[in-house]
Tab-separated table of C-alpha atoms and ligand atoms in Angstrom:
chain	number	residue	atom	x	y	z
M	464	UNK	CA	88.962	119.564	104.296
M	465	UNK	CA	88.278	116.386	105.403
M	466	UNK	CA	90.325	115.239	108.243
M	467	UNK	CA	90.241	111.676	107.902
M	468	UNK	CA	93.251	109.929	106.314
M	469	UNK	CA	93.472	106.995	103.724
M	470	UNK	CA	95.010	103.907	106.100
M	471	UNK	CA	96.548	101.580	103.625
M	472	UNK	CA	98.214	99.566	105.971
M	473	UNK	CA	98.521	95.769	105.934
M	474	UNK	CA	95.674	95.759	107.950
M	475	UNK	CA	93.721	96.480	109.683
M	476	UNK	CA	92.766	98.678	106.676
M	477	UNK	CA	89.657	100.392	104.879
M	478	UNK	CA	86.111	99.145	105.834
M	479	UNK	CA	83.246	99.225	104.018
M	480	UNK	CA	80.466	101.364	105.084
M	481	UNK	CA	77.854	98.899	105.495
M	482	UNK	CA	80.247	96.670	107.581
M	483	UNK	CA	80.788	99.322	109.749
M	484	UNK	CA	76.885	100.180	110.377
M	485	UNK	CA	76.441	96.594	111.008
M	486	UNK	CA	78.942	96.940	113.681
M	487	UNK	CA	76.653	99.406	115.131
M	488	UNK	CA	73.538	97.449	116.292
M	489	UNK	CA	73.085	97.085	119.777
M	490	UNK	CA	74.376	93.964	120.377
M	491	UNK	CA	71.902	91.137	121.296
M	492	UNK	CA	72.007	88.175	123.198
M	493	UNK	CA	74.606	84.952	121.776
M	494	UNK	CA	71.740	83.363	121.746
M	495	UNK	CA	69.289	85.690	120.331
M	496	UNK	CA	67.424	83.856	116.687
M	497	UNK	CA	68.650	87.102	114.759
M	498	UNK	CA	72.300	86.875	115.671
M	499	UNK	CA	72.291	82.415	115.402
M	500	UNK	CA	71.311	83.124	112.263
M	501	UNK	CA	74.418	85.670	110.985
M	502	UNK	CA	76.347	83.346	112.449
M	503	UNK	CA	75.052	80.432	110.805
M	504	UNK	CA	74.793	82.475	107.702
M	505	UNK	CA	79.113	83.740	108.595
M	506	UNK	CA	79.940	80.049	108.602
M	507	UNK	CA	78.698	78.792	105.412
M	508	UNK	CA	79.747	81.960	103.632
M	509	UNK	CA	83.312	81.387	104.761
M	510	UNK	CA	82.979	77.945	102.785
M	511	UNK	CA	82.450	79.605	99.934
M	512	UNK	CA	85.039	82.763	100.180
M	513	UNK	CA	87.621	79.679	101.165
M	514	UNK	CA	85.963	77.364	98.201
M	515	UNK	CA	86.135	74.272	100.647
M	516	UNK	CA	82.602	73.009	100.486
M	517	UNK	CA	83.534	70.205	102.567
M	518	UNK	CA	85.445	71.886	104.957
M	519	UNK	CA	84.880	73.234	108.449
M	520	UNK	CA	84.852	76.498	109.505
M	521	UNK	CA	85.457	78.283	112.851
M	522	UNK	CA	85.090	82.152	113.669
M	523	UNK	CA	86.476	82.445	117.061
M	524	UNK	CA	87.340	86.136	119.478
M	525	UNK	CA	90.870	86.679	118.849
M	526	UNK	CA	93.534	87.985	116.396
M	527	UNK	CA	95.170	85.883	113.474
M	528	UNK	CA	97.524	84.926	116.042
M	529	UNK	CA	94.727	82.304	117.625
M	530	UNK	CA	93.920	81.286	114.524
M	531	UNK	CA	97.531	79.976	113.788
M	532	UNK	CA	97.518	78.884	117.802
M	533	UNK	CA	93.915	77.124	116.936
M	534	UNK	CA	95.947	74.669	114.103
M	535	UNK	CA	99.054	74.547	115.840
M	536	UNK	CA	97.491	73.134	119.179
M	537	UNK	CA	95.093	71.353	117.686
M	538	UNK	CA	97.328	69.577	115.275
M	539	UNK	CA	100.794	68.962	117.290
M	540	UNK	CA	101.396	66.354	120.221
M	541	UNK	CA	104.047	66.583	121.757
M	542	UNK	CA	107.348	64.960	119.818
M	543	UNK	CA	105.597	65.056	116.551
M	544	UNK	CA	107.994	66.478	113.654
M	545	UNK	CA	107.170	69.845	111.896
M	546	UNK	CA	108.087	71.407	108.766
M	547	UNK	CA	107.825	75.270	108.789
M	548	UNK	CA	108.353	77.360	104.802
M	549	UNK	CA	109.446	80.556	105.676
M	550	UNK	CA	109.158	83.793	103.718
M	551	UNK	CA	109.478	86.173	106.921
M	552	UNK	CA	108.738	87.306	110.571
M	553	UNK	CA	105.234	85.216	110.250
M	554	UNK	CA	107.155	81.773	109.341
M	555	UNK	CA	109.751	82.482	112.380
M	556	UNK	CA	106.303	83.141	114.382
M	557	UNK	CA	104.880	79.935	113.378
M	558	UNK	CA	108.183	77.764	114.084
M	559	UNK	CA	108.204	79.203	117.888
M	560	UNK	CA	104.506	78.619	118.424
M	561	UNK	CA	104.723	75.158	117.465
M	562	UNK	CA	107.619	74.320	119.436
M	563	UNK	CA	104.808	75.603	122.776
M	564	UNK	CA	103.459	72.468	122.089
M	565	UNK	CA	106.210	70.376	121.874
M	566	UNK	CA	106.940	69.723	118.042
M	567	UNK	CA	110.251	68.986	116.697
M	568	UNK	CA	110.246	72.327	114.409
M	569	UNK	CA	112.509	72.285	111.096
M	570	UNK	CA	112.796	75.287	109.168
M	571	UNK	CA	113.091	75.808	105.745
M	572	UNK	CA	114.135	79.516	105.263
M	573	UNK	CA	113.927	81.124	101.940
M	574	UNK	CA	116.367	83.993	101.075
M	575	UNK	CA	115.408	87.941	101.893
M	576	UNK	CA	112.644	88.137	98.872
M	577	UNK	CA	112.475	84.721	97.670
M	578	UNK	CA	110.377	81.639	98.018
M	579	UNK	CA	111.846	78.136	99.414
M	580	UNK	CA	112.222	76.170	95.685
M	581	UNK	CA	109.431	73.299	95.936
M	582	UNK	CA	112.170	70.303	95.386
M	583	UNK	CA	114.151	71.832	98.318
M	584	UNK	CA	110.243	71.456	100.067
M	585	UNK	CA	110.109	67.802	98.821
M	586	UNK	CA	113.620	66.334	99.840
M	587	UNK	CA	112.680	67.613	103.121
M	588	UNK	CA	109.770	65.325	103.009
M	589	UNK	CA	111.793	62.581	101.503
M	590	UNK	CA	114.218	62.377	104.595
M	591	UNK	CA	111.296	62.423	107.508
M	592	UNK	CA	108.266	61.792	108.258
M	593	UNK	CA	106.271	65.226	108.958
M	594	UNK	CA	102.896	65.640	110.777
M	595	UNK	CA	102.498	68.976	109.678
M	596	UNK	CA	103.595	71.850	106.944
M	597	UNK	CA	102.936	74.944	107.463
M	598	UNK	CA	103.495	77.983	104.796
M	599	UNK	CA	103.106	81.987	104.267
M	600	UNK	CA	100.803	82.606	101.193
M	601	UNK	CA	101.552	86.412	101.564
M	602	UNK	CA	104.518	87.043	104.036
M	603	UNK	CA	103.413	90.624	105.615
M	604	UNK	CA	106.758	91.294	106.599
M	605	UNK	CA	108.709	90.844	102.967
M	606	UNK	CA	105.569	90.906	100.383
M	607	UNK	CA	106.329	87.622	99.455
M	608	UNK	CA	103.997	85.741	97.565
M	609	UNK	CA	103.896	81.549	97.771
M	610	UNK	CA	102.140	79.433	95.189
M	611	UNK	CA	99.764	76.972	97.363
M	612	UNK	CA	99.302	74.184	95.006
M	613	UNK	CA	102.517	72.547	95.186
M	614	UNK	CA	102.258	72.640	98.776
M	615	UNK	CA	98.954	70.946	98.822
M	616	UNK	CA	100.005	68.281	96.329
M	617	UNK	CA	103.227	67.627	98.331
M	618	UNK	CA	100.900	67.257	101.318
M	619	UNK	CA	98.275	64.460	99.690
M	620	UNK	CA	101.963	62.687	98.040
M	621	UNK	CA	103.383	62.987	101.849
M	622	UNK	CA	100.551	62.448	103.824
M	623	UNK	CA	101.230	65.984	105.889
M	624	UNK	CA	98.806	68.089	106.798
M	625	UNK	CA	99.155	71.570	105.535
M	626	UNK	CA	98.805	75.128	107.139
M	627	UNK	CA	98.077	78.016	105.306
M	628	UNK	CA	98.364	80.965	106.613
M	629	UNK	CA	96.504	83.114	104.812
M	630	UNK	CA	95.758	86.239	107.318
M	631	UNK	CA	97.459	88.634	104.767
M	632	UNK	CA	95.696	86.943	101.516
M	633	UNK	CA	92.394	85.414	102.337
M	634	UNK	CA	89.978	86.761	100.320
M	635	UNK	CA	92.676	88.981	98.288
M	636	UNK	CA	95.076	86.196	96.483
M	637	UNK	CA	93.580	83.596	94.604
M	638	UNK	CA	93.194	80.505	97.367
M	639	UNK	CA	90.744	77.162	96.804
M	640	UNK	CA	91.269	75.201	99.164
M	641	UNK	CA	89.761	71.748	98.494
M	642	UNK	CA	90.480	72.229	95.191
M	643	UNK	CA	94.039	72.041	96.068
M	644	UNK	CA	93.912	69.856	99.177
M	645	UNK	CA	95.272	72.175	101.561
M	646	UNK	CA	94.125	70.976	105.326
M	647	UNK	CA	93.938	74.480	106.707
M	648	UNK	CA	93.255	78.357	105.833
M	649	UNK	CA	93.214	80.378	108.358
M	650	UNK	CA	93.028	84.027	108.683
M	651	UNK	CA	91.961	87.169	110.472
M	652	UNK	CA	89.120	89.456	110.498
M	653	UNK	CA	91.028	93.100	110.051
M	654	UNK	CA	92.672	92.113	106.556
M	655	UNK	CA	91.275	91.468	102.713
M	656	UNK	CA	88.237	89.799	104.657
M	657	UNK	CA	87.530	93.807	105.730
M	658	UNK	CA	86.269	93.733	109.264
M	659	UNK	CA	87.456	95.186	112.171
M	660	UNK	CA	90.008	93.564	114.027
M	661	UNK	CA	89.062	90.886	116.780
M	662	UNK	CA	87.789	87.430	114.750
M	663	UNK	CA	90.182	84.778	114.288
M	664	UNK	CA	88.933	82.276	111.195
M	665	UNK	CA	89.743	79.220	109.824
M	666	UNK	CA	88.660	76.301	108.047
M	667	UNK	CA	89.956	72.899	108.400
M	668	UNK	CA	89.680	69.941	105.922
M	669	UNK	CA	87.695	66.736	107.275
M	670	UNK	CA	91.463	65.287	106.972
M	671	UNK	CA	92.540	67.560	109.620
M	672	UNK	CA	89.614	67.598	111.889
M	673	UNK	CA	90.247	63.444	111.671
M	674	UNK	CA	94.149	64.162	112.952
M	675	UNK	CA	92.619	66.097	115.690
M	676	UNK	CA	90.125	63.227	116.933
M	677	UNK	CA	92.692	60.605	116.583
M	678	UNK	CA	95.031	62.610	119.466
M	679	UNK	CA	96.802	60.439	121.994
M	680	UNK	CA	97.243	63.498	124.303
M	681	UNK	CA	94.873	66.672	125.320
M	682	UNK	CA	94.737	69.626	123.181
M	683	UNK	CA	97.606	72.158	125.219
M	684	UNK	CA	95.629	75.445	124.770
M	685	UNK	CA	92.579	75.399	127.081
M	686	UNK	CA	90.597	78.136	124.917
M	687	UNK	CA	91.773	76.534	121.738
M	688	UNK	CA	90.620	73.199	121.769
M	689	UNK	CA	88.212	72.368	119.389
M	690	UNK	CA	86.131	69.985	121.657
M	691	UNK	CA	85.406	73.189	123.027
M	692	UNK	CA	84.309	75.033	119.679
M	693	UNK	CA	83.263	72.542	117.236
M	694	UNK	CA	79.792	71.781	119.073
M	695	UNK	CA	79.096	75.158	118.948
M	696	UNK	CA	80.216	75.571	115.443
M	697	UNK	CA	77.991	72.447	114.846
M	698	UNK	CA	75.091	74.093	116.657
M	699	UNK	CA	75.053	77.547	115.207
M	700	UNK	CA	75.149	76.463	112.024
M	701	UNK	CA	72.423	73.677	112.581
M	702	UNK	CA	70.508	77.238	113.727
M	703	UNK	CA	70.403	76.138	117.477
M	704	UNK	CA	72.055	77.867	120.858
M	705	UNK	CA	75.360	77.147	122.003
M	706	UNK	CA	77.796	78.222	124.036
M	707	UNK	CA	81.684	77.844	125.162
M	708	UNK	CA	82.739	81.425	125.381
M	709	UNK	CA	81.036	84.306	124.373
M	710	UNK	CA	81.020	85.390	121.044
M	711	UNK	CA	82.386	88.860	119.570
M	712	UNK	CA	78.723	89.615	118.381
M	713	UNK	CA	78.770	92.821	116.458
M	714	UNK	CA	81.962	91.639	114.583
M	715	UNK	CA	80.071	88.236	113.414
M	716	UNK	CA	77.113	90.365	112.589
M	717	UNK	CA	79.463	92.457	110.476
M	718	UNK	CA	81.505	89.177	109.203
M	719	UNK	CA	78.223	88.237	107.631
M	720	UNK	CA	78.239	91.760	106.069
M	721	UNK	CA	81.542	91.884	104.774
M	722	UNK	CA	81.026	87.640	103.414
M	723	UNK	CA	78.216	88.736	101.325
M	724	UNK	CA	79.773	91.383	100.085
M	725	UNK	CA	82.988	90.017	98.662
M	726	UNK	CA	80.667	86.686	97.181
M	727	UNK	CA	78.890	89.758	95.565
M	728	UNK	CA	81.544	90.793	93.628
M	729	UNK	CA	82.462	87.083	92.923
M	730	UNK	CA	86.115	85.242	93.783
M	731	UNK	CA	87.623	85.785	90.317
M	732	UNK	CA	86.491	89.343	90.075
M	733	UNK	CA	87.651	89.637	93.482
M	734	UNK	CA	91.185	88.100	92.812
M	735	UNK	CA	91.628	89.730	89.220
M	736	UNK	CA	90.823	93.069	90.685
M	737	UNK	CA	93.711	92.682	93.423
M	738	UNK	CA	96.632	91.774	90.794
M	739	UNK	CA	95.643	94.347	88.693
M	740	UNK	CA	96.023	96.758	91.539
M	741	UNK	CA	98.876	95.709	92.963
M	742	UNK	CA	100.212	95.100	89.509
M	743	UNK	CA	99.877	99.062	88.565
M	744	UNK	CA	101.318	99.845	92.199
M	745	UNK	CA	104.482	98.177	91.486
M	746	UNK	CA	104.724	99.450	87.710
M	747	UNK	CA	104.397	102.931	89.317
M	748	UNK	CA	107.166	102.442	92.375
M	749	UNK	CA	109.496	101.218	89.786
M	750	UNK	CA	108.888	104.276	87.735
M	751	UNK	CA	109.928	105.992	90.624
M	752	UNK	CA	113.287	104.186	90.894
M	753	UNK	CA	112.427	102.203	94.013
M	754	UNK	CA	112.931	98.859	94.515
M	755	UNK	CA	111.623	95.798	96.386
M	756	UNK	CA	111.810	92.849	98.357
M	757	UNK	CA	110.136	89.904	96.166
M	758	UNK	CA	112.885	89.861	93.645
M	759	UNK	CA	110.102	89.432	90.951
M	760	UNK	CA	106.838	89.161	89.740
M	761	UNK	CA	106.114	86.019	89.955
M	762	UNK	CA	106.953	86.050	93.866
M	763	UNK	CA	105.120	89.606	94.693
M	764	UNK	CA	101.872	89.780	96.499
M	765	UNK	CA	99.167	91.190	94.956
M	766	UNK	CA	97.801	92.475	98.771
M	767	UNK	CA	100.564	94.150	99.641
M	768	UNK	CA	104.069	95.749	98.533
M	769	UNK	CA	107.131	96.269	100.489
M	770	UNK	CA	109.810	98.989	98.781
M	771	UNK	CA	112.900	99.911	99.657
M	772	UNK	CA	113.198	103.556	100.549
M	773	UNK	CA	115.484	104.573	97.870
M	774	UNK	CA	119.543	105.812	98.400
M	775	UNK	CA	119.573	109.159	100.562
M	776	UNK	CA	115.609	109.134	101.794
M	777	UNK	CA	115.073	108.155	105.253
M	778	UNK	CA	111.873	106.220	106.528
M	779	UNK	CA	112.009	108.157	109.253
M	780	UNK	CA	111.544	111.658	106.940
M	781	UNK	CA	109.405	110.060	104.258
M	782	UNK	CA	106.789	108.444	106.065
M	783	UNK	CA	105.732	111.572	107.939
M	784	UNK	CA	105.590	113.750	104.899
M	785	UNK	CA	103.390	110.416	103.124
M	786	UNK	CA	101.186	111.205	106.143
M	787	UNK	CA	101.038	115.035	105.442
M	788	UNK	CA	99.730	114.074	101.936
M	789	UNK	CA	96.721	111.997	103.657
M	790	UNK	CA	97.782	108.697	103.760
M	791	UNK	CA	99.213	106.135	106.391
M	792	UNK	CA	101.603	103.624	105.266
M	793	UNK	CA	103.255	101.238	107.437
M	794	UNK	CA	107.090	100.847	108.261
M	795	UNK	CA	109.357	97.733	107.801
M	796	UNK	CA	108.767	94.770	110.527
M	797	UNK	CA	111.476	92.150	109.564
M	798	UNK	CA	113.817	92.975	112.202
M	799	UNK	CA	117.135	93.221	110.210
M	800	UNK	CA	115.908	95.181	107.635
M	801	UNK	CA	113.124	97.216	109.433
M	802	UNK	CA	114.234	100.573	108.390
M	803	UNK	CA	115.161	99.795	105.293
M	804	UNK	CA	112.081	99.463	103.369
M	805	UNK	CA	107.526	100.239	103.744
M	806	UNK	CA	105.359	98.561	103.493
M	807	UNK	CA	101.531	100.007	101.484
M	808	UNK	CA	98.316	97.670	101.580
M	809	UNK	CA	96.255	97.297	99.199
M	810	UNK	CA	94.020	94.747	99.942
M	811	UNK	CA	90.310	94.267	100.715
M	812	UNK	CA	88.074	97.287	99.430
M	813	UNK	CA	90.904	99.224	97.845
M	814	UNK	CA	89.800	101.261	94.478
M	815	UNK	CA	91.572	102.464	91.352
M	816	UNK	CA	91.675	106.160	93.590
M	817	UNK	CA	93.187	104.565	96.170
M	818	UNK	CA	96.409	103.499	94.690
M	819	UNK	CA	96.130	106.639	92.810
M	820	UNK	CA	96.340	108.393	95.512
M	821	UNK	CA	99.059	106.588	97.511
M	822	UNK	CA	101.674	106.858	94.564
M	823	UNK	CA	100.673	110.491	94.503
M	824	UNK	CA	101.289	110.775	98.197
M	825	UNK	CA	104.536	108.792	97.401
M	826	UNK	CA	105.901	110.783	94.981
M	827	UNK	CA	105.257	114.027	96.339
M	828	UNK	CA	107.155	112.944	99.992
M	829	UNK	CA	110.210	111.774	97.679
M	830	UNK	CA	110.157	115.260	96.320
M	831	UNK	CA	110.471	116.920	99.645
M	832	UNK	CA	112.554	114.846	100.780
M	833	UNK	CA	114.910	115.569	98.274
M	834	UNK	CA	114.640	112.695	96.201
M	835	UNK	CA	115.024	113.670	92.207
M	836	UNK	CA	112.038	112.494	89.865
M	837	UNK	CA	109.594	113.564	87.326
M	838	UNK	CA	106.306	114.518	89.164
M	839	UNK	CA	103.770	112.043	87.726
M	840	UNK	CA	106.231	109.326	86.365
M	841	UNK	CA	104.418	106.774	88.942
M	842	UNK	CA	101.180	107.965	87.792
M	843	UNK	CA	101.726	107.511	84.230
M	844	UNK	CA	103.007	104.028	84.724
M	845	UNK	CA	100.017	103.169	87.291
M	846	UNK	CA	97.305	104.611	84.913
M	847	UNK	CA	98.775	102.490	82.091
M	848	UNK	CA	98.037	99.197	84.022
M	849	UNK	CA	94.600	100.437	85.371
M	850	UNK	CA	93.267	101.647	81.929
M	851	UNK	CA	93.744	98.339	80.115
S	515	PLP	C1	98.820	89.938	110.378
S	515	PLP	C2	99.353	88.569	110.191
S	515	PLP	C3	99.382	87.625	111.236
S	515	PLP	C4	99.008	87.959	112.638
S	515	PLP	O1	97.723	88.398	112.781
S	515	PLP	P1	97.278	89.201	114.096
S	515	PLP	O2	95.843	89.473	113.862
S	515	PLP	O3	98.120	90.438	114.132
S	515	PLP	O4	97.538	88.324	115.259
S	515	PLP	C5	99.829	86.357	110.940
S	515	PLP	N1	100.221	86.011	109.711
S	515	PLP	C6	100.223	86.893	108.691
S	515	PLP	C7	100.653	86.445	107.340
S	515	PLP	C8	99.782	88.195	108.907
S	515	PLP	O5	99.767	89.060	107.892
């Protein structure tokens, strides 16, 4: 039997096979021609995956963490006001980082499952002036969706700069990012972009690489600052040397991989193929009686759910016995509510067996734990979204 189990996690979750042997080569020089090149080749492929033709990307070491740190430094001075939209634990995570650097943080907090209404968004606006707005697409912590668009047309109206963060939907929800003026996407390597964990990227509009040169005051976060990475951004993708700190090489070489792979398949394919996914994973948990954080469709991510563990099952008895049927699923992370609900990705390279398999695994650990339902009911529902 094969040992290995099916880790759909929100990240970091199921690689592809080629990005992993590209992970394998022995790892050259920085500076070698072969690995300027995948980088080179990384950087305008990120363009693309982000559709922002005009924008500029970075692929620094470091978790999606940095890459939120990378627009927060860059983008704050001290005293400047900031608008955070939050959906969950990421948007509390974004209001304390900026306040590091000194910004005057207001939140907007939606309710458990909700998103913040965009004329709420708006008076906000209307009653200061913002430098920056930062949103969720895809809260990991409540599966909460956000539409982008109205945030990047509030931006242009307001003259804010907006903040995606998009580490749990980059290259999973539907994002174009020029398209719909938003000034930064930024995300991590070990989600729907399907490489091992350890690149943060981003891309930042011309708009908000002009806010950055037109600082009064030093960028707080030594390793951060752009003046330190956009030369060498400039310079690998002009195909010529560079150096500030050492790249993660085998995970760029593999970042190339994983680009070309997911421009292979092509955006809309990409995006279509996630909602119907998630779409028949939700149809099959609410076969099975459970319910779930986004308190609809409209508002439910398409790279990862969040259910409630229904009346009389534990977390701490069903997750185990998910495990015992081969998969890992991850537990609840909002603090108030963490052992209340789990949380299944399904994001990246995840198939048609995949989600097959995890309501399987979910239905048969609600049957030993005692939970009553029809073995297959979450099947039947799934396979009636995935054979349309
Ligand atoms: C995972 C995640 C992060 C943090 O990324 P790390 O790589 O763990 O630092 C930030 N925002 C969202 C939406 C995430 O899903």
């Amino acid at each position: 039997m094969k040992a290995r189990k099916l880790l759909m996690i929100p990240g970091p979750i199921e690689f592809e096979p080629e990005v992993m042997l590209a992970m394998s080569i022995p790892t050259t020089s920085h500076v070698a021609p072969d690995f300027i090149d995948s980088f080179g080749n990384s950087l305008e492929l990120m363009r693309k995956v982000w559709q922002s033709p005009s924008g500029q990307p970075f692929i620094i070491a470091g978790t999606g963490t940095l890459a939120m740190d990378l627009a927060g430094s860059n983008l704050i001075e001290a005293g400047d006001n900031a608008l955070v939209i939050s959906t969950g634990y990421f948007g509390e995570r974004y209001a304390e980082l900026l306040k590091r650097y000194g910004a005057n943080v207001d939140i907007l907090k939606a309710p458990l499952g909700e998103v913040v209404p965009v004329d709420k968004v708006e008076e906000k606006l209307k009653s200061k002036s913002y430098k920056l707005l930062t949103f969720t697409h895809v809260d990991t912590s409540t599966a909460v969706l956000n539409d982008p668009k109205p945030f990047g047309e509030l931006g242009k109206k307001y003259k804010v700069l907006t903040i995606l963060d998009g580490v749990c939907s980059v290259a999973g929800e539907e994002i174009r990012q020029d398209e719909w003026g938003i000034d930064i996407v930024l995300t991590a390597s070990q989600k729907a972009i399907g490489v091992p964990p350890g690149l943060a990227l981003l891309v930042a509009s011309q708009n908000a690489i002009e806010a950055w040169k037109n600082r009064k005051t030093p960028v707080g976060n030594y390793y951060a600052d752009w003046g330190n990475w956009l030369p060498v951004m400039e310079a690998y993708e002009a195909r010529k040397p560079s150096y500030f700190g050492t790249p993660a090489v085998n995970l760029v070489v593999a970042l190339e991989t994983s680009l070309k792979i997911i421009l292979k398949e092509g955006m809309e394919n990409r995006f279509q193929r996630h909602r119907k996914i998630a779409k028949a994973f939700r149809s099959a948990i609410s076969a099975m009686g459970l319910k779930m954080i986004p308190v609809s469709e409209e508002v439910a991510a398409n790279t990862l759910s969040a259910p409630y563990y229904p009346e009389g099952v534990e977390g701490g008895s069903l997750l185990p016995e998910i495990t015992k049927a081969g998969i890992i699923m991850a537990g609840g992370l909002l603090p108030d509510i963490k052992t209340k609900y789990f949380r299944i990705g399904h994001m990246g390279s995840v198939n048609q067996s995949d989600i097959l398999g995890s309501v399987a695994a979910i239905e048969s650990a609600l049957l030993s734990c005692g939970y009553k339902i029809k073995p297959g009911i979450g099947l039947v529902a799934a396979q009636e979204i995935l054979n349309q």
